[in-house]
């Protein structure tokens, strides 16, 4: 029970620290709280807890960024809605939601020779839902890396790189188990 109180306290502190974006609006924060059916009992380790779903890095513009994967929470074979937040650190050390970037995706399955999957749609800002969204397609079950390239409004790379024969993964990626 103490753990739940600590999680809630941490969430409240983070909300208080980053409530404002540049326009004074409330800003969603990169805080992940387990859903009730996903609660882990003491002594158990959730294997999905080891997957990368929150990334923090310095961009080529010398700003600090946090990328947070929201969905899919329960990915399936085929097309899945993918949603995420992009936050940038402000001078006062709080984080503001960035609404003008693009997040290119390239899902790969390392255990299958870095097999790619077609028909993906890069993430762009959806003002009506206040989240970045796109489509990610998984052609089979198993472990996937969703390689990312973060682009600013001018189309310049902030972080990430294309997957090539020599580069097996981007410098930033989310991990998913389908």
Coordinates of C-alpha atoms in Angstrom, one line a residue:
X1 CA 0.0 0.0 0.0
X2 CA 2.9 2.3 0.7
X3 CA 4.1 1.9 -2.9
X4 CA 0.8 3.1 -4.3
X5 CA 1.0 6.2 -2.0
X6 CA 4.6 6.9 -3.2
X7 CA 3.5 6.6 -6.9
X8 CA 0.6 8.9 -6.3
X9 CA 2.8 11.4 -4.5
X10 CA 5.4 11.3 -7.3
X11 CA 2.6 11.8 -9.9
X12 CA 1.3 14.9 -7.9
X13 CA 4.8 16.4 -7.6
X14 CA 5.4 15.9 -11.3
X15 CA 2.1 17.4 -12.2
X16 CA 2.7 20.4 -10.0
X17 CA 6.2 20.9 -11.5
X18 CA 5.2 20.8 -15.1
X19 CA 1.6 22.0 -15.2
X20 CA 2.3 24.9 -17.6
X21 CA 3.3 24.8 -21.2
X22 CA 4.4 28.0 -23.0
X23 CA 0.8 29.2 -23.3
X24 CA -0.3 28.6 -19.7
X25 CA -2.3 25.5 -20.6
X26 CA -2.1 22.3 -18.6
X27 CA 0.5 19.9 -20.1
X28 CA 0.3 16.1 -20.0
X29 CA 3.3 14.7 -18.3
X30 CA 5.3 11.6 -19.0
X31 CA 4.1 9.7 -15.9
X32 CA 3.0 6.1 -16.3
X33 CA 0.8 4.6 -13.6
X34 CA -0.2 1.0 -13.9
X35 CA -3.8 0.2 -14.7
X36 CA -5.6 -1.8 -11.9
X37 CA -5.5 -5.1 -14.0
X38 CA -1.8 -4.6 -14.6
X39 CA -0.9 -4.2 -10.9
X40 CA 2.0 -6.4 -9.9
X41 CA 2.0 -8.2 -6.6
X42 CA 5.0 -7.7 -4.2
X43 CA 7.9 -9.9 -5.2
X44 CA 6.7 -10.2 -8.9
X45 CA 8.5 -8.6 -11.8
X46 CA 6.5 -7.5 -14.8
X47 CA 8.6 -8.4 -17.9
X48 CA 7.1 -5.5 -19.8
X49 CA 8.5 -3.1 -17.2
X50 CA 11.9 -3.6 -18.8
X51 CA 10.8 -2.3 -22.2
X52 CA 11.8 1.2 -23.2
X53 CA 8.6 3.3 -23.3
X54 CA 10.0 6.6 -21.9
X55 CA 13.1 8.2 -23.4
X56 CA 15.2 11.1 -22.2
X57 CA 17.9 12.7 -24.4
X58 CA 19.6 15.9 -25.5
X59 CA 18.7 16.9 -29.0
X60 CA 20.9 18.4 -31.7
X61 CA 19.5 21.8 -30.7
X62 CA 21.0 21.3 -27.1
X63 CA 17.5 21.0 -25.5
X64 CA 16.5 18.2 -23.2
X65 CA 13.6 16.0 -24.5
X66 CA 11.3 13.3 -23.0
X67 CA 9.4 11.0 -25.4
X68 CA 6.6 8.9 -23.8
X69 CA 4.9 6.0 -25.5
X70 CA 1.2 5.9 -24.5
X71 CA -0.3 3.4 -26.9
X72 CA -0.5 0.6 -27.8
X73 CA -0.7 -0.7 -24.3
X74 CA -1.8 -4.2 -25.6
X75 CA -0.4 -4.4 -29.1
X76 CA -1.7 -7.0 -31.5
X77 CA -0.6 -8.3 -34.9
X78 CA -1.6 -5.9 -37.6
X79 CA -2.3 -2.2 -37.5
X80 CA -2.2 -0.5 -34.1
X81 CA -2.9 3.1 -33.1
X82 CA 0.4 4.5 -31.7
X83 CA 0.2 7.6 -29.4
X84 CA 3.0 9.5 -27.6
X85 CA 4.0 12.8 -26.0
X86 CA 7.0 14.9 -26.7
X87 CA 8.2 17.2 -23.9
X88 CA 11.0 19.8 -24.0
X89 CA 12.7 21.1 -20.9
X90 CA 12.2 24.9 -20.3
X91 CA 14.7 27.2 -18.7
X92 CA 13.0 26.8 -15.3
X93 CA 13.6 23.0 -15.6
X94 CA 9.9 22.2 -16.1
X95 CA 8.8 20.4 -19.2
X96 CA 6.5 21.8 -21.9
X97 CA 4.5 19.8 -24.4
X98 CA 5.8 20.2 -27.9
X99 CA 3.1 20.4 -30.5
X100 CA 4.9 21.1 -33.8
X101 CA 7.3 18.2 -34.3
X102 CA 7.0 14.9 -36.2
X103 CA 8.1 11.5 -35.0
X104 CA 9.0 9.1 -37.8
X105 CA 8.7 5.4 -37.0
X106 CA 10.4 2.3 -38.4
X107 CA 9.4 -0.9 -36.5
X108 CA 11.9 -3.7 -36.7
X109 CA 12.0 -7.2 -35.3
X110 CA 15.6 -7.9 -34.3
X111 CA 15.1 -11.7 -33.8
X112 CA 14.0 -12.0 -37.4
X113 CA 17.0 -10.4 -39.1
X114 CA 15.7 -6.9 -38.3
X115 CA 12.6 -7.6 -40.3
X116 CA 10.6 -4.4 -41.0
X117 CA 6.8 -4.1 -41.2
X118 CA 5.0 -2.0 -43.8
X119 CA 2.1 0.5 -43.8
X120 CA 3.2 2.6 -40.8
X121 CA 2.1 6.2 -40.4
X122 CA 4.5 8.6 -38.7
X123 CA 3.2 10.4 -35.5
X124 CA 2.0 14.0 -35.9
X125 CA 0.2 16.3 -33.4
X126 CA -3.5 15.7 -33.1
X127 CA -4.9 18.9 -31.6
X128 CA -8.4 17.5 -31.0
X129 CA -7.0 14.7 -28.8
X130 CA -3.9 16.6 -27.5
X131 CA -1.5 13.8 -28.4
X132 CA 0.8 12.7 -31.2
X133 CA -0.7 9.8 -33.1
X134 CA 0.1 7.5 -36.0
X135 CA -0.2 3.9 -37.0
X136 CA 2.3 1.1 -36.3
X137 CA 2.0 -2.3 -38.0
X138 CA 3.3 -5.5 -36.5
X139 CA 3.4 -8.4 -38.9
X140 CA 3.9 -11.1 -36.2
X141 CA 4.1 -11.6 -32.5
X142 CA 7.3 -11.1 -30.5
X143 CA 9.8 -8.4 -29.5
X144 CA 9.9 -5.2 -31.7
X145 CA 12.0 -2.0 -31.6
X146 CA 10.1 1.0 -32.9
X147 CA 13.0 3.0 -34.3
X148 CA 12.4 6.8 -34.1
X149 CA 13.6 10.0 -35.8
X150 CA 12.4 13.2 -34.1
X151 CA 12.0 16.1 -36.6
X152 CA 11.4 19.7 -35.7
X153 CA 8.9 22.0 -37.5
X154 CA 11.5 22.7 -40.2
X155 CA 12.1 19.0 -40.8
X156 CA 15.5 19.0 -39.2
X157 CA 16.6 16.0 -37.2
X158 CA 16.6 16.6 -33.5
X159 CA 17.5 13.0 -32.6
X160 CA 17.5 9.6 -34.2
X161 CA 18.8 8.0 -37.4
X162 CA 17.6 5.8 -40.2
X163 CA 18.1 2.0 -39.9
X164 CA 20.4 0.8 -42.6
X165 CA 22.5 -2.3 -43.3
X166 CA 25.2 -0.8 -41.0
X167 CA 22.9 0.8 -38.5
X168 CA 20.7 -1.9 -36.9
X169 CA 18.8 0.6 -34.7
X170 CA 18.1 4.3 -34.3
X171 CA 19.8 6.1 -31.4
X172 CA 16.3 6.4 -30.0
X173 CA 13.6 3.7 -30.0
X174 CA 10.6 2.3 -28.1
X175 CA 10.3 -1.4 -27.3
X176 CA 7.1 -3.4 -27.7
X177 CA 6.2 -7.0 -27.0
X178 CA 3.4 -8.2 -29.3

